[in-house]
Amino acid sequence: MNSHAAEMVRAPVRPSTAPSALPRLAVDGVSKRWGRRRSLLVLDDVDVELGASQLVAIVGENGAGKTTFLRILSGLICPDRGTVRVDGLDPERNRREYQRRIGFLAAASTGLYARLNVRDHIDFWARIALVPPERRAVRCLETMAVFDLLEIASRRVDRISMGQRQRLRLAMAFLHEPNLLLLDEPYNSLDGRSAALLASALRASRSRGGTAVVCYALGQEPTGDLAFDTTYILQDGRLRQT
Amino acid sequence: MTALSINLGAVLALVRRDAKIFISYRFRFATQLVSTFFGLVLFYYLSRIVGHNVFHTSNEYFAFAVIGLTVMEVLGATLAALPLSLRQELVAGTFERLVLSPFGAIGAVASMMVFPFLLSAVSALITLTLATLVFGMNLAWSTAAYAIPVALLGAAAFAPFSLLIAASVLSVKQAGAGAGFFVTGISLIGGFFFPVSLLPSWIRWASDVQPFTPALQLLRHLLVGTPATSSAWLTVAKLAGFAVVLVPASLVVLHRAIRFAQRRGTIIEY
């Protein structure tokens, strides 16, 4: 990390939204079925409530519905039944404010433009995430520094490694300082050092009130120095605390 | 900082993204120019064999076809480029990011039309320059400047068709292929390369119920002095009417298509 970037990282981050009696995340009776005849019940009346500064893991076997659940929480897809609220906001009625509060990392390695470089991605996301212009440059530098992307900032995405791509995708999830991070299999392709960077970024987010939900497959416990407040297991469409 | 300028920043970010991706393919623009030049050569020689019962001279047909070719480029860019790039975004998983951005999918999809339009405008300018300098087309210099606002108005009237095709891409995924048929169909009934008066009477009505033909006829009048078939102001009013009615309607349809795909869960499919 160069000295300028280090200085940027030390700069105070934007305070979280004012303390509120509302839960950070409130999921009430969410159900979702897939399949041609909606025969496959993936989520069955799921309830969960999380406060600020919580770090939560959701584990489950492949196909258990973790990705579906995170996609519903992110507002990408709608549940068949039930409601989701983030800081009391509805993903449809308060779409823009809702999305300002969400940082989403999709599973797999998609969502990047092969012909753009790392800096282009970060800048692009900062703009469509509507980060205020006076904070944009600082936030871009801070986030690239946090995920150790400064050295590869000018390299095209199709010319960097899978682990570097994953760090870039993580940086885009954290960039706009969301209140709720939804990370689907974030440890994919990350080495030990990168996992430690992620753990550090999650701790920093928590220190300013951010809550994070991290999904990973059973038996693939994350590496890195990170302790979850709560771990849930998703099985047979139900979410239960371990 | 107003909300307007922040949103404008997001629009510009999408334009800049598209421009950077386009420029990253070094020879793309050059090959486009070469194909434009070949198009001009083709129509130049075709114009030499055109009979003089509809057009008074070969040069008159050449000018007629050049404007058709130019507007066709703009149409292709605005109508066919968006569904194609939207489909690429779906496959690459980048559309998901746009949906989840505070700027939002509707703003993003609409913004994705800007760069192809700007590029086609530059390409159209080069086509007209080549046609004038190399092939001796007579540009109507006294009225040519008026073509700029008319072209912008025409683009606003064309844009809803692009948004509707984009909405169908989100709903049925493969609808992008329909854009090609649409552009070809419009080029046949719109009078791009031959006058609509040559069409059979049973199909001629189709030239009156869309914005492409009046925009084309007015641009021809302003750029190469083709006699106007109706009042310029009437054409402008017609184009404005199409834009005022169809732009909000197409945005509503796009919004519904996105919501439909989110409810069904197909927004993540391709």
XYZ file of C-alpha atoms in Angstrom:
512
model
C 0.000 0.000 0.000
C 1.514 3.402 -0.907
C 1.660 6.231 1.634
C -1.113 8.250 0.008
C -3.441 5.281 0.061
C -2.508 4.465 3.646
C -3.415 8.022 4.613
C -6.736 7.594 2.862
C -7.400 4.370 4.757
C -6.861 6.138 8.079
C -9.374 8.788 7.131
C -12.545 8.448 9.194
C -15.225 6.447 7.507
C -18.715 7.804 7.122
C -20.747 7.158 10.235
C -23.532 4.652 9.895
C -27.150 5.720 9.865
C -28.464 7.107 13.133
C -29.236 4.499 15.801
C -32.719 3.217 15.414
C -35.094 0.837 17.152
C -35.594 -0.925 13.830
C -33.672 -4.144 13.293
C -30.939 -4.018 10.679
C -32.515 -6.989 8.938
C -36.009 -8.373 9.523
C -37.114 -11.437 7.576
C -40.671 -12.541 8.225
C -42.202 -15.730 6.868
C -40.186 -15.878 3.657
C -40.939 -18.811 1.387
C -39.709 -19.584 -2.103
C -40.370 -22.415 -4.490
C -38.491 -23.240 -7.683
C -39.244 -25.550 -10.552
C -41.563 -25.611 -13.533
C -44.569 -26.266 -11.317
C -43.131 -24.537 -8.289
C -42.782 -27.971 -6.755
C -39.392 -27.534 -5.111
C -39.734 -25.768 -1.774
C -36.380 -24.088 -1.110
C -37.311 -21.687 1.686
C -40.135 -22.540 4.023
C -41.468 -19.752 6.211
C -38.067 -18.392 7.201
C -37.895 -15.810 9.998
C -34.767 -14.069 11.177
C -33.968 -10.740 12.762
C -30.530 -9.212 13.023
C -29.412 -6.066 14.797
C -26.583 -3.699 13.984
C -22.950 -4.835 14.165
C -23.751 -8.516 13.856
C -21.670 -11.008 11.978
C -23.685 -14.033 10.972
C -22.901 -17.184 9.036
C -25.400 -19.273 7.125
C -24.218 -22.726 6.220
C -25.887 -25.480 4.295
C -25.334 -28.219 1.793
C -25.145 -27.469 -1.915
C -28.629 -26.665 -3.136
C -29.955 -25.970 0.349
C -31.147 -22.508 -0.707
C -28.407 -20.243 0.659
C -27.963 -18.366 -2.612
C -31.722 -18.031 -3.085
C -32.018 -16.646 0.436
C -29.261 -14.066 -0.094
C -30.731 -13.055 -3.453
C -34.064 -12.447 -1.756
C -32.409 -10.439 1.015
C -30.565 -8.373 -1.586
C -33.781 -7.546 -3.422
C -32.618 -9.260 -6.597
C -35.528 -11.698 -6.596
C -38.820 -11.643 -4.718
C -40.049 -14.252 -2.273
C -43.302 -16.080 -3.030
C -44.478 -15.154 0.453
C -43.177 -13.135 3.357
C -41.367 -9.847 3.752
C -37.834 -8.562 4.047
C -36.921 -5.227 5.592
C -33.535 -3.577 5.989
C -33.563 -0.695 8.476
C -37.341 -0.788 8.052
C -37.108 -0.299 4.286
C -38.957 -2.372 1.726
C -36.882 -3.612 -1.247
C -39.610 -2.666 -3.735
C -41.218 0.460 -2.345
C -37.945 1.996 -1.089
C -35.755 0.463 -3.761
C -33.056 3.133 -3.965
C -32.594 3.632 -0.219
C -32.736 -0.119 0.281
C -29.993 -0.709 -2.281
C -27.820 2.010 -0.767
C -27.765 -0.102 2.390
C -26.944 -3.414 0.702
C -23.541 -4.730 -0.299
C -23.960 -7.944 -2.243
C -21.406 -10.454 -3.394
C -22.878 -13.074 -5.715
C -21.548 -16.607 -5.724
C -19.203 -17.687 -8.560
C -16.892 -15.267 -10.300
C -19.330 -13.355 -12.468
C -20.270 -9.696 -12.547
C -17.084 -8.207 -13.957
C -16.265 -6.638 -17.318
C -13.365 -8.536 -18.824
C -12.085 -5.559 -20.848
C -12.117 -3.012 -18.007
C -9.349 -2.626 -15.491
C -9.657 -2.803 -11.715
C -9.786 0.970 -11.202
C -12.481 1.323 -13.880
C -14.642 -1.195 -12.031
C -14.259 0.525 -8.700
C -14.956 3.957 -10.170
C -17.924 2.647 -12.177
C -19.499 1.027 -9.160
C -18.913 4.118 -6.990
C -20.854 6.166 -9.521
C -23.792 3.841 -10.002
C -23.880 3.241 -6.254
C -24.413 7.005 -6.093
C -21.488 7.622 -3.736
C -21.415 11.413 -3.302
C -18.792 12.973 -5.599
C -16.931 14.647 -2.735
C -16.304 11.218 -1.158
C -15.939 9.152 -4.284
C -12.196 9.406 -4.881
C -11.401 8.763 -1.219
C -13.712 5.776 -1.000
C -12.295 4.272 -4.206
C -8.744 4.550 -2.897
C -9.659 3.337 0.580
C -11.444 0.290 -0.736
C -8.727 -0.623 -3.215
C -6.201 -0.319 -0.384
C -8.280 -2.468 1.992
C -8.438 -5.271 -0.569
C -4.876 -4.771 -1.749
C -5.852 -3.832 -5.280
C -3.742 -0.703 -5.763
C -0.849 -2.524 -7.385
C -3.125 -4.120 -9.964
C -5.415 -1.094 -10.377
C -4.515 -0.568 -14.012
C -4.665 -4.228 -15.017
C -7.539 -5.551 -17.051
C -9.818 -8.047 -15.334
C -9.236 -10.763 -17.930
C -5.520 -10.527 -17.110
C -5.689 -10.988 -13.340
C -6.042 -14.148 -11.267
C -9.276 -15.577 -9.900
C -8.282 -14.601 -6.371
C -7.607 -11.027 -7.481
C -10.977 -10.953 -9.234
C -12.650 -12.126 -6.045
C -10.927 -9.330 -4.093
C -12.215 -6.858 -6.673
C -15.752 -8.233 -6.356
C -15.500 -7.964 -2.590
C -14.208 -4.407 -2.870
C -17.274 -3.498 -4.934
C -19.536 -4.955 -2.251
C -17.861 -2.891 0.482
C -17.239 0.312 -1.500
C -20.380 2.276 -0.688
C -20.222 1.418 3.033
C -23.429 -0.614 3.138
C -25.216 -1.293 6.405
C -25.877 -4.883 5.436
C -23.310 -7.031 3.652
C -24.562 -10.181 1.969
C -21.627 -12.336 0.952
C -22.250 -15.563 -0.913
C -19.257 -17.901 -0.770
C -16.818 -14.985 -0.317
C -13.854 -17.257 0.359
C -13.878 -18.740 -3.139
C -10.408 -18.452 -4.683
C -9.055 -16.451 -1.722
C -5.701 -17.404 -0.227
C -4.988 -17.051 3.496
C -3.744 -13.483 3.171
C -6.788 -12.401 1.157
C -9.106 -14.109 3.653
C -7.422 -12.073 6.381
C -8.083 -8.888 4.372
C -11.743 -9.844 4.158
C -11.880 -10.540 7.907
C -10.334 -7.162 8.571
C -12.835 -5.415 6.275
C -15.733 -7.183 8.004
C -14.462 -6.087 11.415
C -14.148 -2.500 10.168
C -17.691 -2.629 8.833
C -18.960 -4.016 12.128
C -17.204 -1.280 14.087
C -19.332 1.318 12.329
C -22.577 -0.593 12.822
C -22.547 -2.748 9.715
C -24.073 -6.210 9.787
C -22.855 -9.039 7.592
C -24.402 -12.305 6.493
C -21.840 -14.752 5.121
C -22.932 -17.927 3.355
C -20.730 -20.923 2.763
C -21.167 -24.607 2.116
C -21.090 -27.131 4.933
C -17.589 -28.398 5.482
C -15.982 -25.346 3.877
C -15.445 -23.277 6.996
C -13.815 -19.964 6.201
C -10.170 -19.382 6.803
C -8.922 -16.156 8.357
C -9.230 -14.732 11.823
C -12.980 -14.237 11.996
C -15.523 -15.243 14.631
C -19.222 -15.213 13.810
C -21.703 -14.038 16.422
C -24.242 -16.575 15.241
C -24.199 -19.459 12.810
C -27.386 -20.666 11.192
C -27.866 -23.843 9.257
C -30.226 -23.883 6.294
C -31.754 -27.296 5.851
C -35.046 -28.487 4.351
C -36.015 -24.893 3.734
C -35.762 -23.927 7.403
C -33.178 -21.753 9.086
C -32.114 -22.801 12.565
C -29.427 -21.587 14.867
C -26.606 -24.022 15.607
C -24.822 18.410 -4.932
C -28.228 17.843 -6.419
C -29.772 14.459 -7.014
C -29.838 15.347 -10.704
C -26.081 15.740 -10.952
C -25.449 12.512 -9.002
C -27.777 10.646 -11.355
C -26.148 12.290 -14.338
C -22.823 11.022 -12.973
C -24.241 7.499 -13.023
C -25.434 7.928 -16.621
C -21.987 9.182 -17.627
C -20.393 6.247 -15.817
C -22.347 3.851 -18.015
C -21.458 5.821 -21.146
C -17.800 5.844 -20.141
C -17.887 2.122 -19.392
C -19.321 1.376 -22.847
C -16.810 3.694 -24.497
C -13.877 2.051 -22.711
C -15.029 -1.420 -23.662
C -15.522 -0.280 -27.269
C -12.099 1.375 -27.444
C -10.439 -1.685 -25.927
C -11.068 -3.404 -29.276
C -8.610 -1.338 -31.275
C -9.791 -2.029 -34.798
C -13.517 -2.043 -34.176
C -14.174 1.539 -35.242
C -11.836 1.259 -38.222
C -13.657 -1.835 -39.484
C -16.974 -0.033 -39.032
C -15.691 2.835 -41.147
C -14.501 0.473 -43.846
C -17.900 -1.201 -43.987
C -19.583 2.229 -44.159
C -17.319 3.133 -47.063
C -18.178 -0.120 -48.839
C -21.875 0.646 -48.302
C -21.392 4.024 -49.949
C -19.532 2.476 -52.874
C -22.331 -0.068 -53.310
C -25.069 2.557 -53.386
C -23.015 4.870 -55.575
C -22.790 2.236 -58.295
C -26.386 1.110 -57.767
C -27.460 4.713 -58.254
C -25.782 4.703 -61.672
C -28.208 2.043 -62.905
C -31.348 3.421 -61.274
C -33.975 4.365 -63.820
C -35.021 7.987 -63.950
C -38.770 7.598 -63.663
C -38.784 8.119 -59.866
C -35.547 10.051 -59.435
C -34.446 12.711 -61.901
C -30.774 11.839 -61.749
C -28.511 9.098 -60.433
C -27.082 11.564 -57.909
C -30.578 12.192 -56.588
C -31.033 8.497 -55.803
C -27.535 8.304 -54.336
C -28.349 11.163 -51.903
C -31.683 9.479 -51.107
C -29.957 6.189 -50.292
C -27.125 7.801 -48.313
C -29.582 9.390 -45.887
C -31.374 6.056 -45.632
C -28.057 4.350 -44.928
C -27.141 6.963 -42.321
C -30.440 6.706 -40.451
C -30.238 2.941 -40.730
C -26.903 3.070 -38.891
C -28.474 5.114 -36.103
C -31.440 2.762 -35.974
C -29.234 -0.299 -35.879
C -27.238 1.219 -33.032
C -30.220 2.302 -30.983
C -32.532 -0.629 -31.673
C -30.258 -3.599 -32.108
C -27.298 -2.677 -29.893
C -29.229 -2.419 -26.625
C -30.817 -5.892 -26.648
C -27.471 -7.366 -27.634
C -25.529 -5.666 -24.873
C -28.301 -6.390 -22.375
C -28.071 -10.056 -23.221
C -24.292 -9.938 -22.778
C -24.815 -8.333 -19.366
C -27.197 -11.125 -18.389
C -24.751 -13.813 -19.413
C -21.794 -12.104 -17.733
C -23.737 -11.573 -14.519
C -23.155 -7.831 -14.674
C -26.838 -7.017 -15.110
C -27.396 -8.321 -11.602
C -25.041 -5.604 -10.367
C -27.020 -2.953 -12.233
C -30.291 -4.218 -10.741
C -28.786 -4.050 -7.263
C -27.276 -0.618 -7.717
C -28.958 2.376 -6.117
C -29.047 3.910 -9.620
C -31.196 0.991 -10.688
C -31.842 -1.208 -13.672
C -34.222 1.113 -15.515
C -31.827 4.055 -15.439
C -28.992 1.728 -16.392
C -30.831 0.185 -19.350
C -31.876 3.608 -20.617
C -28.303 4.885 -20.191
C -26.979 1.930 -22.153
C -28.560 3.469 -25.256
C -26.484 6.638 -25.030
C -23.065 5.428 -26.159
C -24.327 3.437 -29.185
C -26.326 6.505 -30.203
C -23.332 8.842 -29.874
C -21.167 6.402 -31.789
C -23.733 6.075 -34.552
C -24.027 9.877 -34.694
C -20.262 10.136 -35.265
C -20.470 7.359 -37.817
C -23.371 9.142 -39.554
C -21.348 12.343 -39.703
C -18.433 10.473 -41.276
C -20.791 8.804 -43.771
C -22.175 12.174 -44.843
C -18.677 13.653 -45.078
C -17.422 10.768 -47.218
C -20.514 10.889 -49.413
C -20.010 14.626 -49.945
C -16.231 14.717 -50.389
C -15.555 11.411 -52.130
C -18.757 10.744 -54.058
C -19.830 14.325 -54.768
C -23.177 14.258 -52.952
C -24.737 17.714 -52.738
C -25.419 18.616 -49.121
C -28.060 21.296 -48.515
C -25.777 23.507 -46.446
C -28.433 26.125 -45.763
C -30.695 23.680 -43.885
C -28.279 20.932 -42.798
C -27.832 22.381 -39.291
C -31.561 21.916 -38.606
C -31.027 18.188 -39.049
C -29.289 18.028 -35.644
C -32.355 18.830 -33.482
C -34.536 16.740 -35.798
C -32.142 13.782 -35.434
C -32.221 14.161 -31.645
C -36.009 14.287 -31.673
C -36.056 11.283 -33.989
C -33.775 9.398 -31.581
C -36.167 10.200 -28.722
C -39.017 8.823 -30.840
C -37.012 5.691 -31.756
C -35.754 5.027 -28.187
C -39.011 3.544 -26.847
C -38.845 0.768 -29.441
C -35.418 -0.112 -28.131
C -36.656 -0.097 -24.532
C -39.557 -2.360 -25.497
C -37.199 -4.834 -27.124
C -34.988 -4.660 -24.009
C -38.051 -5.435 -21.877
C -38.785 -8.487 -23.994
C -35.144 -9.628 -23.653
C -35.626 -9.586 -19.885
C -38.868 -11.521 -20.175
C -38.085 -14.118 -22.823
C -34.275 -13.837 -23.004
C -33.834 -14.569 -26.722
C -35.874 -11.627 -27.981
C -32.719 -9.817 -29.108
C -32.929 -11.653 -32.413
C -36.264 -9.903 -32.943
C -34.479 -6.567 -33.031
C -32.734 -7.579 -36.256
C -36.045 -8.499 -37.889
C -37.557 -5.267 -36.658
C -34.779 -3.126 -38.147
C -34.963 -5.026 -41.453
C -38.741 -4.722 -41.526
C -38.595 -1.011 -40.793
C -36.014 -0.532 -43.537
C -38.486 -2.096 -45.992
C -41.616 -0.198 -45.012
C -39.860 2.955 -43.856
C -38.547 4.087 -47.211
C -34.890 3.810 -46.335
C -33.617 2.731 -49.751
C -36.614 3.296 -52.007
C -39.591 5.655 -51.817
C -42.607 4.358 -49.884
C -44.749 5.302 -52.888
C -43.363 2.179 -54.592
C -44.812 -0.083 -51.883
C -48.038 -1.982 -52.619
C -51.024 0.036 -51.445
C -52.095 -2.578 -48.872
C -48.885 -2.074 -46.862
C -48.315 1.638 -47.447
C -50.298 2.529 -44.320
C -47.452 1.062 -42.259
C -45.275 3.992 -43.263
C -47.645 6.398 -41.556
C -47.984 4.771 -38.155
C -44.397 4.844 -36.977
C -41.865 7.631 -36.432
C -39.125 6.295 -38.706
C -40.555 7.336 -42.064
C -41.447 10.952 -41.153
C -38.055 11.407 -39.426
C -36.292 10.043 -42.477
C -38.254 12.196 -44.923
C -37.607 15.363 -42.925
C -33.897 14.563 -42.569
C -33.684 13.991 -46.323
C -35.362 17.322 -46.919
C -32.998 19.139 -44.563
C -29.789 17.391 -45.588
C -30.059 16.847 -49.332
C -33.053 18.951 -50.343
C -35.451 16.113 -51.211
C -38.895 17.728 -51.618
C -40.886 17.471 -48.383
C -44.026 15.341 -48.519
C -45.631 17.149 -45.596
C -45.076 20.244 -43.474
C -41.841 20.155 -41.463
C -43.656 21.363 -38.353
C -46.243 18.639 -38.711
C -43.464 16.056 -38.859
C -41.766 17.588 -35.807
C -45.081 17.489 -33.933
C -45.573 13.863 -34.970
C -42.100 12.884 -33.713
C -42.588 14.820 -30.472
C -45.929 13.079 -30.004
C -44.360 9.657 -30.460
C -41.621 10.548 -27.943
C -43.979 12.059 -25.357
C -46.369 9.114 -25.446
C -44.016 6.206 -26.022
C -41.033 7.064 -23.783
C -42.991 6.931 -20.493
C -45.029 3.967 -21.752
C -41.909 1.995 -22.662
C -40.309 2.812 -19.285
C -43.396 1.456 -17.541
C -43.212 -1.717 -19.638
C -39.501 -2.086 -18.852
C -40.188 -1.599 -15.144
C -42.890 -4.272 -15.263
C -40.638 -6.657 -17.176
C -37.962 -6.282 -14.501
C -40.460 -6.796 -11.685
C -41.918 -9.804 -13.497
C -38.448 -11.335 -13.853
C -37.688 -10.610 -10.194
C -40.913 -12.216 -9.022
C -40.412 -15.297 -11.173
C -36.736 -15.385 -10.273
C -35.744 -15.405 -13.945
C -33.796 -12.149 -13.740
C -30.737 -14.213 -12.876
C -31.265 -16.581 -15.796
C -30.038 -16.256 -19.325
